[in-house]
Coordinates of C-alpha atoms in Angstrom, one line a residue:
M1 CA 26.4 20.8 21.5
R2 CA 23.7 22.9 21.1
Q3 CA 19.8 21.2 22.1
L4 CA 16.2 22.1 20.9
I5 CA 13.6 23.5 22.9
A6 CA 10.2 22.6 22.4
T7 CA 7.8 24.6 23.9
A8 CA 3.8 24.4 23.2
A9 CA 2.6 27.9 22.0
V10 CA -1.4 27.0 22.3
I11 CA -3.3 29.0 20.0
T12 CA -6.9 29.7 21.4
G13 CA -10.0 30.4 18.8
L14 CA -13.3 30.1 18.8
L15 CA -14.9 28.2 16.5
A16 CA -18.7 29.1 15.3
G17 CA -20.3 26.8 18.2
G18 CA -18.5 28.9 21.3
G19 CA -15.7 25.9 21.1
V20 CA -11.7 26.1 22.1
I21 CA -9.7 24.9 19.3
A22 CA -5.9 24.0 20.4
A23 CA -2.4 23.5 18.2
T24 CA 0.7 22.4 19.7
Q25 CA 3.7 24.0 18.0
I26 CA 7.4 23.7 18.1
A27 CA 9.3 26.2 18.9
P28 CA 12.0 27.8 16.2
T29 CA 15.4 27.2 17.7
S30 CA 19.2 27.3 16.3
A31 CA 20.0 24.1 16.3
A32 CA 21.6 23.2 12.4
A33 CA 21.6 26.7 12.1
A34 CA 25.0 27.2 11.1
S35 CA 24.7 23.9 8.9
A36 CA 23.8 24.2 5.3
C37 CA 20.2 23.2 6.0
S38 CA 20.0 26.1 8.5
Y39 CA 16.8 26.9 9.0
S40 CA 14.1 29.4 11.0
G41 CA 10.4 28.6 10.8
S42 CA 8.3 27.3 12.8
H43 CA 8.8 23.5 13.1
N44 CA 5.4 22.2 13.6
M45 CA 4.6 18.5 13.6
I46 CA 4.4 17.5 9.4
Q47 CA 3.6 14.5 7.9
N48 CA 3.0 12.7 4.3
G49 CA 1.0 15.4 2.0
S50 CA 2.4 18.0 4.5
R51 CA 4.8 20.8 2.0
G52 CA 6.8 24.0 2.4
A53 CA 9.4 24.9 4.0
A54 CA 9.7 22.8 7.4
V55 CA 9.1 19.6 5.0
Q56 CA 12.0 21.3 3.4
H57 CA 14.3 21.6 6.1
A58 CA 14.2 17.8 7.3
Q59 CA 14.4 16.6 4.5
C60 CA 18.2 18.0 3.7
I61 CA 18.7 16.7 7.3
L62 CA 17.8 13.2 5.9
N63 CA 19.8 13.8 2.8
K64 CA 23.3 15.7 3.9
Y65 CA 23.3 14.3 7.0
A66 CA 21.2 11.2 7.9
G67 CA 22.4 9.3 5.5
H68 CA 18.9 9.7 3.2
G69 CA 20.4 11.0 -0.5
E70 CA 17.6 9.3 -1.7
V71 CA 15.4 11.8 -0.1
A72 CA 15.2 14.8 -2.7
I73 CA 15.2 18.7 -1.3
D74 CA 12.1 19.9 -2.7
G75 CA 9.7 20.4 0.6
D76 CA 7.0 17.7 -1.0
F77 CA 6.6 15.2 2.4
G78 CA 6.2 12.6 0.3
P79 CA 6.1 8.4 0.4
I80 CA 10.3 8.1 -0.6
T81 CA 10.5 10.9 2.7
R82 CA 8.1 8.7 5.1
N83 CA 10.3 6.8 4.8
A84 CA 13.3 7.4 5.6
V85 CA 12.1 9.0 8.1
I86 CA 10.5 5.9 9.3
A87 CA 14.6 4.3 8.8
F88 CA 15.4 7.3 10.6
Q89 CA 13.1 6.6 13.7
R90 CA 13.6 3.4 14.1
A91 CA 17.4 3.7 14.2
R92 CA 17.7 6.2 16.6
G93 CA 14.8 4.3 19.1
L94 CA 11.5 6.6 18.3
E95 CA 8.5 5.8 17.5
A96 CA 8.4 4.9 13.5
D97 CA 5.3 6.7 12.9
G98 CA 7.0 8.3 9.8
I99 CA 5.5 12.0 11.6
I100 CA 7.9 14.6 12.6
G101 CA 6.8 16.0 15.9
P102 CA 8.8 16.6 18.9
H103 CA 11.2 14.3 19.0
T104 CA 11.8 13.7 15.5
W105 CA 12.3 16.9 15.4
S106 CA 14.7 17.4 18.3
A107 CA 17.0 14.0 16.7
L108 CA 17.0 15.3 13.5
H109 CA 18.1 18.4 14.9
Q110 CA 20.9 17.0 16.9
T111 CA 22.1 14.5 14.2
A112 CA 22.7 17.8 12.2
D113 CA 24.7 19.7 14.7
A114 CA 26.6 17.4 14.8
G115 CA 28.4 17.3 11.0
G116 CA 26.1 13.9 10.5
D117 CA 25.7 11.0 12.1
N118 CA 28.3 9.2 13.8
D119 CA 27.7 6.0 14.3
P120 CA 25.2 5.8 10.7
P121 CA 22.8 3.3 10.1
A122 CA 24.6 -0.4 8.8
W123 CA 22.8 -0.8 6.5
G124 CA 23.1 2.6 4.5
S125 CA 21.0 4.2 2.7
G126 CA 17.7 3.0 1.7
I127 CA 16.6 0.0 -1.6
T128 CA 13.7 -0.5 -2.7
R129 CA 12.0 -4.4 -3.0
D130 CA 12.6 -4.7 -7.3
A131 CA 16.2 -2.9 -6.6
M132 CA 16.7 -5.7 -3.7
L133 CA 15.2 -9.3 -5.3
Q134 CA 17.4 -8.1 -9.1
R135 CA 21.0 -8.3 -6.4
A136 CA 19.4 -11.1 -4.4
K137 CA 19.1 -12.9 -8.6
S138 CA 22.4 -11.7 -9.9
W139 CA 24.2 -14.9 -7.8
L140 CA 22.2 -17.3 -9.6
N141 CA 23.3 -19.8 -11.8
R142 CA 27.0 -18.5 -11.5
N143 CA 27.9 -21.5 -9.3
I144 CA 28.9 -18.8 -6.1
R145 CA 29.5 -22.1 -3.6
Y146 CA 28.2 -21.8 0.3
S147 CA 30.9 -21.1 2.9
Q148 CA 30.7 -18.6 5.7
S149 CA 34.9 -17.8 5.5
A150 CA 35.4 -16.9 1.5
K151 CA 33.2 -14.0 0.1
H152 CA 31.7 -12.6 -3.6
D153 CA 31.5 -8.5 -4.2
G154 CA 32.7 -8.5 -1.3
Y155 CA 29.9 -10.3 1.1
R156 CA 30.5 -13.9 2.8
T157 CA 28.9 -16.7 0.8
D158 CA 26.5 -18.1 3.1
C159 CA 22.8 -17.5 3.7
S160 CA 23.5 -14.0 5.5
G161 CA 26.0 -12.8 3.6
Y162 CA 23.9 -13.5 0.8
V163 CA 21.1 -11.6 1.9
S164 CA 23.6 -8.8 3.1
M165 CA 24.4 -8.1 -0.7
A166 CA 21.1 -8.2 -1.6
L167 CA 20.5 -5.6 0.3
D168 CA 23.2 -3.6 -0.2
L169 CA 24.5 -3.5 3.3
R170 CA 27.6 -1.9 4.3
A171 CA 28.1 -4.5 7.0
N172 CA 28.6 -8.3 7.0
P173 CA 25.8 -8.7 10.0
I174 CA 25.1 -13.1 10.5
T175 CA 22.1 -14.3 10.9
T176 CA 21.3 -13.0 14.5
D177 CA 22.5 -9.8 13.5
L178 CA 19.7 -9.7 11.0
A179 CA 17.1 -10.9 13.6
T180 CA 18.4 -7.0 15.2
A181 CA 16.1 -4.1 15.4
T182 CA 19.3 -2.6 13.5
Y183 CA 18.6 -4.3 10.1
T184 CA 15.0 -5.8 10.7
H185 CA 11.5 -5.8 13.0
R186 CA 9.5 -8.0 13.1
L187 CA 6.4 -8.9 11.2
G188 CA 3.2 -9.5 13.5
S189 CA 2.6 -13.2 11.3
M190 CA 3.5 -14.5 8.1
N191 CA 0.9 -13.6 6.0
E192 CA 2.1 -10.0 6.3
L193 CA 5.4 -11.2 4.1
R194 CA 5.8 -9.2 0.9
P195 CA 8.6 -9.8 -1.5
G196 CA 12.2 -8.5 -0.3
D197 CA 11.3 -9.6 3.2
L198 CA 12.7 -12.5 5.4
V199 CA 12.3 -15.7 7.2
I200 CA 14.8 -16.2 10.0
D201 CA 15.5 -18.8 12.0
A202 CA 17.8 -16.7 14.6
T203 CA 18.4 -19.9 17.0
G204 CA 20.9 -22.0 17.9
S205 CA 24.6 -22.3 16.4
N206 CA 26.2 -21.1 12.9
T207 CA 24.8 -24.7 11.8
T208 CA 21.5 -24.3 12.1
R209 CA 20.8 -20.7 11.8
H210 CA 19.3 -19.9 9.1
V211 CA 17.4 -16.5 6.4
V212 CA 15.8 -16.3 3.6
I213 CA 14.5 -14.0 1.5
F214 CA 10.9 -14.3 1.0
N215 CA 9.5 -13.6 -3.0
G216 CA 6.0 -14.5 -3.3
W217 CA 3.3 -17.0 -1.8
T218 CA 2.5 -19.5 -4.3
D219 CA -0.8 -19.6 -3.4
T220 CA -4.0 -18.1 -1.3
S221 CA -3.7 -20.5 1.8
H222 CA -0.8 -19.1 1.9
T223 CA 0.6 -22.5 2.8
A224 CA 3.8 -22.1 0.8
Y225 CA 6.5 -19.3 -0.9
Q226 CA 8.9 -18.9 -3.3
A227 CA 12.3 -18.6 -1.9
L228 CA 15.9 -16.9 -3.1
E229 CA 18.4 -19.0 -0.7
M230 CA 22.2 -19.2 -0.1
S231 CA 22.3 -22.9 1.4
G232 CA 24.8 -25.3 2.9
S233 CA 22.6 -28.1 2.0
A234 CA 22.5 -27.0 -1.7
G235 CA 25.9 -25.3 -1.9
T236 CA 25.0 -22.7 -3.7
V237 CA 22.0 -20.1 -4.4
E238 CA 18.8 -21.5 -5.7
A239 CA 15.3 -20.9 -5.5
G240 CA 12.8 -22.8 -4.9
I241 CA 9.1 -23.5 -3.1
R242 CA 9.8 -23.1 0.7
T243 CA 7.2 -23.7 3.9
Y244 CA 10.2 -22.3 6.3
G245 CA 8.1 -20.8 9.5
L246 CA 4.7 -22.2 8.8
G247 CA 4.8 -24.9 10.9
A248 CA 6.0 -25.6 14.1
D249 CA 10.0 -24.6 14.1
H250 CA 11.8 -21.3 14.7
Y251 CA 11.3 -19.3 11.7
D252 CA 9.6 -16.3 11.9
P253 CA 9.2 -13.3 9.3
Y254 CA 11.0 -9.6 9.3
R255 CA 11.0 -6.9 7.5
P256 CA 14.4 -5.2 6.5
N257 CA 14.8 -1.3 7.9
K258 CA 16.3 -0.1 4.7
L259 CA 13.5 -1.8 2.4
V260 CA 11.9 1.7 0.3
D261 CA 8.3 0.4 0.1

């Protein structure tokens, strides 16, 4: 497999005050040259607001080879492209800053050269918060009974299966899986939660672990929040006021990787 050969070209020029300005550029490579995303131009650092052929090249790889079909190949690096880049970076253990620099270019090229992901993200392509919450509410008032073995619409009818359905995941991860970098990243505090985020207790056994979908604070002091959950105690999906994670318990706040803000 061809590997990205990154070289730094230092571009110098005299400023009005006699100083020197330097910039780092990624040298063009043959990576993805035989693919549908063939490109022979420079691979400079690109980010939100960037435009041009290099952006279009990155968007093409994200769209056609990295499982991010929601990315338009239009040469305009906007929020949707940035979210896809962040998801791509997280899935490959890179710094998830939404900026395509040397390491992300290398990973993109390796993905394209391989003809696509050998192990595509288990969470599939992105989903908006609104769409995720609409999916979650679709199980309300349908008498879908709690079970750790039964399935409905292809998903287990337990707390983690319910969240997997809401996120339109490709898999049926259990609660402990949902708390890993494959599917989510932990937030710094409960105050950072936004509708569609998760509150997870990943400790203990399958009878004590739990996950709920955060759906907004009940007050400005953040003393409680609205949640959607499938629980064994209720026996079905319900919406209610919860305080998990706000006291001395094992619940923590997480943001699903596939959410498109």
